[in-house]
Short mmCIF file of N, CA and C in Angstrom, two decimals:
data_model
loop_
_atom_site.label_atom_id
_atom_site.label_comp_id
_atom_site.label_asym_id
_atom_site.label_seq_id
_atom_site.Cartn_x
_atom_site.Cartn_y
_atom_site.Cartn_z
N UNK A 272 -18.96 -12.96 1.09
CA UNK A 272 -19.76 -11.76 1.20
C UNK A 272 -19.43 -10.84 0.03
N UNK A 273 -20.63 -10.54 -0.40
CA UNK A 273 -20.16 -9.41 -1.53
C UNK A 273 -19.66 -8.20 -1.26
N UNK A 274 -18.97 -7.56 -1.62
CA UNK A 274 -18.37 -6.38 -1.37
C UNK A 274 -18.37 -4.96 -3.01
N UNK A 275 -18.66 -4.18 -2.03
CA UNK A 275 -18.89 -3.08 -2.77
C UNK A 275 -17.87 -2.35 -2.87
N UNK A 276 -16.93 -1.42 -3.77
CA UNK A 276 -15.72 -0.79 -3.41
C UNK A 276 -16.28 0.56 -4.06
N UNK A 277 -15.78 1.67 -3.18
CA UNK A 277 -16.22 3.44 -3.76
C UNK A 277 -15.37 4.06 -3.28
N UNK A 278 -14.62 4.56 -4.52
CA UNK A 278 -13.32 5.41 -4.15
C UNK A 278 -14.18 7.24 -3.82
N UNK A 279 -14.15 7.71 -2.43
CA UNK A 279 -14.39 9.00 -2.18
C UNK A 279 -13.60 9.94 -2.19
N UNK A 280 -14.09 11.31 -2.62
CA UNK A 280 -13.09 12.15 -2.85
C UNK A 280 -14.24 13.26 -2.28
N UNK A 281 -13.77 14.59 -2.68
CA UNK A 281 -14.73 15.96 -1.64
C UNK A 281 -15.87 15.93 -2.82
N UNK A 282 -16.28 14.73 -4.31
CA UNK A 282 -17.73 15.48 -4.85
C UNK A 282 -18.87 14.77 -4.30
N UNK A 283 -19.79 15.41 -5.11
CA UNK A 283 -21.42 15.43 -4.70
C UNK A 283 -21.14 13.89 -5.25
N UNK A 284 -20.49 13.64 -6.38
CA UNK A 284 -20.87 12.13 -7.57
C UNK A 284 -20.22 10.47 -6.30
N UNK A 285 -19.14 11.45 -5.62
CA UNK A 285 -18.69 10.17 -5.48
C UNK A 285 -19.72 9.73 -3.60
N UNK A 286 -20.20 10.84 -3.46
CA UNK A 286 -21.52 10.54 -2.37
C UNK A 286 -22.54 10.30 -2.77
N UNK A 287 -23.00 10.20 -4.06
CA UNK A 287 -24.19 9.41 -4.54
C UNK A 287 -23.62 7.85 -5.00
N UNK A 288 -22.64 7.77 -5.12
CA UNK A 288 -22.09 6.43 -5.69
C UNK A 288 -22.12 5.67 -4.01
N UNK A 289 -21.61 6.66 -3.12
CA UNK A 289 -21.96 5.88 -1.83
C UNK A 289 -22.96 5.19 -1.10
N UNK A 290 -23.97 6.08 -1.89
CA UNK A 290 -25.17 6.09 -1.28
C UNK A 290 -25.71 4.24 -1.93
N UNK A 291 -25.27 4.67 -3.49
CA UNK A 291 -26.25 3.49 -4.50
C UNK A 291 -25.63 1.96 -3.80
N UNK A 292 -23.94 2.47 -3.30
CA UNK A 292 -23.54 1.05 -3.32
C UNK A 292 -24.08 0.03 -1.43
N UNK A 293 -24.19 1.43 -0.86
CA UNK A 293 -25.02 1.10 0.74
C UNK A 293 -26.06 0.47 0.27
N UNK A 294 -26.89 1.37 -1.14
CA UNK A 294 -28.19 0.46 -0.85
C UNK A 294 -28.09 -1.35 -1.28
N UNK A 295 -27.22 -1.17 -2.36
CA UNK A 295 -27.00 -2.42 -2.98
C UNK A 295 -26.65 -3.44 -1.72
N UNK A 296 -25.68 -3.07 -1.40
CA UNK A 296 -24.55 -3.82 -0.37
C UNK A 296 -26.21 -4.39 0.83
N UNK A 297 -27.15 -3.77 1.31
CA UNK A 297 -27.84 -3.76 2.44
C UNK A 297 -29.08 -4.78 1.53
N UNK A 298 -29.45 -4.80 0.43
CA UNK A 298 -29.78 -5.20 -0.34
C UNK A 298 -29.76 -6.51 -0.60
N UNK A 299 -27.99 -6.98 -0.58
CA UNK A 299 -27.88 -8.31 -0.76
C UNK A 299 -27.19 -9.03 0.34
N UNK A 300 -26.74 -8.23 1.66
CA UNK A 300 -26.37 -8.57 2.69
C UNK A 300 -24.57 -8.56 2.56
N UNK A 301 -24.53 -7.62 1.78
CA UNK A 301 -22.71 -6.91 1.47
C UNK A 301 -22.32 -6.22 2.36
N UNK A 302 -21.33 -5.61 1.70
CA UNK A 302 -20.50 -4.79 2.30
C UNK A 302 -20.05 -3.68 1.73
N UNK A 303 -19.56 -2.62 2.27
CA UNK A 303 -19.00 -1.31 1.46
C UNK A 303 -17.40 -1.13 1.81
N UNK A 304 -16.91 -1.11 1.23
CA UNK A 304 -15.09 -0.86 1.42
C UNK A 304 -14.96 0.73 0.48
N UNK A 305 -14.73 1.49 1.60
CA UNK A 305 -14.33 3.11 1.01
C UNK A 305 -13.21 3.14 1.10
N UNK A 306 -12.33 3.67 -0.20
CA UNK A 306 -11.40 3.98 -0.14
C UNK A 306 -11.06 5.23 -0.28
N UNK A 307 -9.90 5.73 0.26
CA UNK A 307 -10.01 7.68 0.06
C UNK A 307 -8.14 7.33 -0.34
N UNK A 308 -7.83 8.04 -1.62
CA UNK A 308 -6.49 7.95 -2.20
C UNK A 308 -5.91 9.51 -2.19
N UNK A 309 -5.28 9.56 -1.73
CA UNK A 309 -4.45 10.48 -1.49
C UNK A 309 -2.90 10.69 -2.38
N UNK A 310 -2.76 11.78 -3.05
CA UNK A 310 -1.53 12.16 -3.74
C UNK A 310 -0.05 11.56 -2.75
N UNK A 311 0.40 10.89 -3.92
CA UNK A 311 1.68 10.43 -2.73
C UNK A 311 2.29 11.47 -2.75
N UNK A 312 3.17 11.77 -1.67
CA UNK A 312 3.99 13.16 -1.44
C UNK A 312 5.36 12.43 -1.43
N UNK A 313 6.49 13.16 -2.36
CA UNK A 313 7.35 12.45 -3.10
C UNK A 313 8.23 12.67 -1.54
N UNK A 314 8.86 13.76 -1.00
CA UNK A 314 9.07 14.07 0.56
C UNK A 314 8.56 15.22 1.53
N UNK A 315 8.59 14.39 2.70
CA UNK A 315 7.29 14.73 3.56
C UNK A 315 8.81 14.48 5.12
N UNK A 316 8.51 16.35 5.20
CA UNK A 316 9.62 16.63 6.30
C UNK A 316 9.10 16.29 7.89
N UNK A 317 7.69 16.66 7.22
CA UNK A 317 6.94 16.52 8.80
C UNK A 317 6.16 15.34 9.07
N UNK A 318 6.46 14.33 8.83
CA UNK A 318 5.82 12.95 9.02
C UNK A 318 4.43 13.35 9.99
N UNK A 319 4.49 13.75 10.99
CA UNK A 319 3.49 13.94 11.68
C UNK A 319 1.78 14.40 10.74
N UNK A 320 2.67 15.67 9.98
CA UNK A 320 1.46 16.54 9.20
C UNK A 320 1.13 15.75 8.18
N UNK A 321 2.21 14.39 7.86
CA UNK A 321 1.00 14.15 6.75
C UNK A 321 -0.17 12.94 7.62
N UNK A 322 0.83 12.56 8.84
CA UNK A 322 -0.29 11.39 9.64
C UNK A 322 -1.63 12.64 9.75
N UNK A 323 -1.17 14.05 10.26
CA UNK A 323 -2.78 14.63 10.78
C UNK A 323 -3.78 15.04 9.34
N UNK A 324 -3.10 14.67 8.01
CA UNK A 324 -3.95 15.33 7.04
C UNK A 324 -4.73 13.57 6.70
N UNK A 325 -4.23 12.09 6.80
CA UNK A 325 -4.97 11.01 6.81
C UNK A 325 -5.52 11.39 7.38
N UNK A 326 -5.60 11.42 8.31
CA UNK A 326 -6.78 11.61 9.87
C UNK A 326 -7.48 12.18 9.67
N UNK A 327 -7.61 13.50 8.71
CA UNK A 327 -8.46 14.57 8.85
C UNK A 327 -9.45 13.57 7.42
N UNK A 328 -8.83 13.19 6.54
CA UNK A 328 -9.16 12.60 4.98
C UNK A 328 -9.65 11.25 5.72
N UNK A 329 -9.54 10.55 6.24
CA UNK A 329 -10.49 9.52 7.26
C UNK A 329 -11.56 10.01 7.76
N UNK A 330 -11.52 11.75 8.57
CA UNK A 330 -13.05 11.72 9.32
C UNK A 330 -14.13 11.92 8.47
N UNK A 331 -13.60 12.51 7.16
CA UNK A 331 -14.17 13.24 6.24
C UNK A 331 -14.80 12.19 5.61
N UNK A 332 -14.11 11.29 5.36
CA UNK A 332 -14.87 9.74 4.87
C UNK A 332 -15.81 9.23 6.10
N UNK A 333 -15.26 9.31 6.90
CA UNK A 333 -16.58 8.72 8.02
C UNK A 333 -18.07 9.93 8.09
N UNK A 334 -18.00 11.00 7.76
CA UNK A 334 -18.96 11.64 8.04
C UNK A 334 -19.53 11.82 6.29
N UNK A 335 -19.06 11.67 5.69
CA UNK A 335 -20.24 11.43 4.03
C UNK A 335 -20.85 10.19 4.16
N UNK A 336 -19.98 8.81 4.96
CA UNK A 336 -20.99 7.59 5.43
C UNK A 336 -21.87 8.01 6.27
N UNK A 337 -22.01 8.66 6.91
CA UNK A 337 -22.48 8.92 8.34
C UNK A 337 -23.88 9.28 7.32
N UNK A 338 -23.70 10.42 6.69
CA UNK A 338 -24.49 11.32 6.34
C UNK A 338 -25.18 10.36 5.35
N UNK A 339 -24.52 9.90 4.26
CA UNK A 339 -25.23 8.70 3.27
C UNK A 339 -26.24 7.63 4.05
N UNK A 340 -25.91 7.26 5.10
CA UNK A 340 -26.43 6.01 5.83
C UNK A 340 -27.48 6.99 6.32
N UNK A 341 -27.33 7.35 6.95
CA UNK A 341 -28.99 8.55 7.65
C UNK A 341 -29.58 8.90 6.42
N UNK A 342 -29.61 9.22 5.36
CA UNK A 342 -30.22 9.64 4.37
C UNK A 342 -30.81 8.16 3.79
N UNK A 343 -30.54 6.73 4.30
CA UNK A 343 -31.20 5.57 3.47
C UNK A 343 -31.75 5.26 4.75
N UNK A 344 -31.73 5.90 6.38
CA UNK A 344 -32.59 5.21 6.90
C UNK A 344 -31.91 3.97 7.36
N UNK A 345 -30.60 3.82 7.41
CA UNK A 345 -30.14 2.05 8.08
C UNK A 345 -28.77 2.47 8.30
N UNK A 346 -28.58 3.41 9.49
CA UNK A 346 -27.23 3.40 10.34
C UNK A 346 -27.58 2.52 10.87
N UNK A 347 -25.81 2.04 10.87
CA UNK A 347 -25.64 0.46 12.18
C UNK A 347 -26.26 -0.47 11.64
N UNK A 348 -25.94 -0.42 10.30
CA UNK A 348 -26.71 -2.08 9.97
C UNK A 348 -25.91 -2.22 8.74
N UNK A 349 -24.92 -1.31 8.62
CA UNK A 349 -24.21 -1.68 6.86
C UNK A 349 -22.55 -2.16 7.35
N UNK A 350 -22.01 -3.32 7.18
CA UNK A 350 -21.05 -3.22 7.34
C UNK A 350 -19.93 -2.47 6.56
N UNK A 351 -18.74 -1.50 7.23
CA UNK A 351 -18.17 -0.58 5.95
C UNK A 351 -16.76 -0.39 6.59
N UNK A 352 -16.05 -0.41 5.88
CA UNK A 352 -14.54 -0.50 6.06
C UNK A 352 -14.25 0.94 5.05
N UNK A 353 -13.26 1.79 6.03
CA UNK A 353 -12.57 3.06 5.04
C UNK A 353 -10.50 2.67 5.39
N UNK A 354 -10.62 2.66 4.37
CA UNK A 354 -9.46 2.84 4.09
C UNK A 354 -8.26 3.56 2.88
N UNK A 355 -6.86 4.44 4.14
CA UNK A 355 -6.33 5.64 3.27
C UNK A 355 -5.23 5.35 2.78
N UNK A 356 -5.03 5.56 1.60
CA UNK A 356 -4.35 4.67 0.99
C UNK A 356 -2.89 5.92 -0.01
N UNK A 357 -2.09 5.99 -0.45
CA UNK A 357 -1.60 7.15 -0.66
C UNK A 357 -0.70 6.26 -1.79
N UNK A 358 -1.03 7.53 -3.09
CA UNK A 358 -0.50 6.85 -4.59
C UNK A 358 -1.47 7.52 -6.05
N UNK A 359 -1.07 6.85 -6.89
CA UNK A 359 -1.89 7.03 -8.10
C UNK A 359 -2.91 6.56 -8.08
N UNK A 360 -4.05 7.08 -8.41
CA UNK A 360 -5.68 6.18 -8.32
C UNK A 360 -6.03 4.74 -8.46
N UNK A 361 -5.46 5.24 -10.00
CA UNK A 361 -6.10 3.64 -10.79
C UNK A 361 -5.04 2.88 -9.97
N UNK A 362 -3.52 2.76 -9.70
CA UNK A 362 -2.88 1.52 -9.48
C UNK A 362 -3.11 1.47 -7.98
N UNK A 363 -3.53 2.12 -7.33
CA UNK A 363 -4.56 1.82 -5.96
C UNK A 363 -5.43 1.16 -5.61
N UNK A 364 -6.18 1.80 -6.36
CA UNK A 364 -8.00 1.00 -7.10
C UNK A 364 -7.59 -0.84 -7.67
N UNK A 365 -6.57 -0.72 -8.36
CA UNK A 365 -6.16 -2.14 -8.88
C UNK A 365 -5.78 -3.02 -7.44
N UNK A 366 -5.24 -2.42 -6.72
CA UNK A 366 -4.01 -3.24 -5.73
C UNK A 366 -5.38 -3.03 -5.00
N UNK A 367 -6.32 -2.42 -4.53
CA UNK A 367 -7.19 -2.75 -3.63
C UNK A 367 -8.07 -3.50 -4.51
N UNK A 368 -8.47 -3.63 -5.69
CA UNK A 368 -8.96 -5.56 -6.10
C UNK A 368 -8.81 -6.56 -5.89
N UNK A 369 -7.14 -6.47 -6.16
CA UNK A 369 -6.25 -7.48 -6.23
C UNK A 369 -6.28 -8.16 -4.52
N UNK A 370 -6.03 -7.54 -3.56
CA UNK A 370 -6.05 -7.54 -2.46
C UNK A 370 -7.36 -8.61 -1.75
N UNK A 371 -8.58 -7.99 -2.20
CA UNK A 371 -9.97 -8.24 -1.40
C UNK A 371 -10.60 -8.95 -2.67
N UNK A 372 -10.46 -10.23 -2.57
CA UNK A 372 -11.53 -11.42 -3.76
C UNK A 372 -12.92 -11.09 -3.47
N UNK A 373 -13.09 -10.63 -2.06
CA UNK A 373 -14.72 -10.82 -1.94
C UNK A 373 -15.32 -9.17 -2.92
N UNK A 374 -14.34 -7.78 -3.63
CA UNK A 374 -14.77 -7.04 -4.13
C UNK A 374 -16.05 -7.49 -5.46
N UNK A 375 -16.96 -6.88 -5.46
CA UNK A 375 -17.92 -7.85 -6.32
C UNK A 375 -17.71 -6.39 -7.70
N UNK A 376 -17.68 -5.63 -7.25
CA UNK A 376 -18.31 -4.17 -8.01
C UNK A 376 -17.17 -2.69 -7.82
N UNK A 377 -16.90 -2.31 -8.27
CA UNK A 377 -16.31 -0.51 -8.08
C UNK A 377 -17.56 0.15 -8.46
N UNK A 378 -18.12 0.79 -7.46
CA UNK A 378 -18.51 1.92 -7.75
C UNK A 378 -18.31 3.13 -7.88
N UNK A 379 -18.73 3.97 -9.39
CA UNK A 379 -17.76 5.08 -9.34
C UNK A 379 -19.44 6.21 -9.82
N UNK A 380 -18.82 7.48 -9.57
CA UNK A 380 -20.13 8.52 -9.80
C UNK A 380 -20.21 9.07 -10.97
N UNK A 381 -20.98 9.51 -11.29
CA UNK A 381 -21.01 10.03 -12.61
C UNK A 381 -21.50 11.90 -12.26
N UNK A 382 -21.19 12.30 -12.90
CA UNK A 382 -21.73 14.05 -12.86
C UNK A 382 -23.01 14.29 -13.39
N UNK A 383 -24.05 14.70 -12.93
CA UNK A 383 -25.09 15.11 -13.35
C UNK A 383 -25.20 15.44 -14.69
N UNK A 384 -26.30 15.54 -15.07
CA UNK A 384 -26.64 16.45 -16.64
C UNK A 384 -26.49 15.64 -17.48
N UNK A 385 -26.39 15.65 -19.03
CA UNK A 385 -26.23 14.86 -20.38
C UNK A 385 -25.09 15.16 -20.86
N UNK A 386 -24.30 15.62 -19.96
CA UNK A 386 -22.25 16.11 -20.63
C UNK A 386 -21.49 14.96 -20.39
#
């Protein structure tokens, strides 16, 4: 199965990159794998607070799918995996390649305008 990979973060670019790779993925009978990367925190006193700030950086990824998928018209028909992952981007982005053979594509957003 082909697989689509889109690293999300809070912009407008990386919810249009969501959007393009749903359509693709629904398109050719894929998949979408979101990843949301998070700053590693060098120490973390309250183990708990950083489990409730994934959690919160998980719903936040489930509701730009939510919202992307209603905007193409085909909730419940895209298969999509989110997963939170905590580190440097790119060697994230790499180790989640490396990881999943079926990744076909990264999709990433671009910023509006001619800049």
């Amino acid at each position: 199965m082909r697989t689509y990979l889109v690293v999300i973060d809070d912009t407008a670019e990386s919810e249009m990159a969501l959007r393009f790779a749903a359509r693709r993925a629904l398109k050719t009978g894929g998949s979408v794998e979101i990843l949301i990367v998070m700053d590693r925190t060098e120490f973390v006193a309250w183990g708990d607070i950083q489990a409730e700030i994934e959690d919160e950086a998980r719903e936040q990824a489930e509701t730009v799918v939510a919202r992307a998928l209603d905007m193409l018209g085909e909730e419940g028909q895209l298969q999509s995996r989110i997963t939170v992952k905590r580190g440097k981007t790119a060697t994230v982005i790499r180790e989640a390649i490396a990881a999943n053979r079926e990744i076909a594509a990264l999709v990433l957003g671009a910023a509006p305008g001619s800049n």
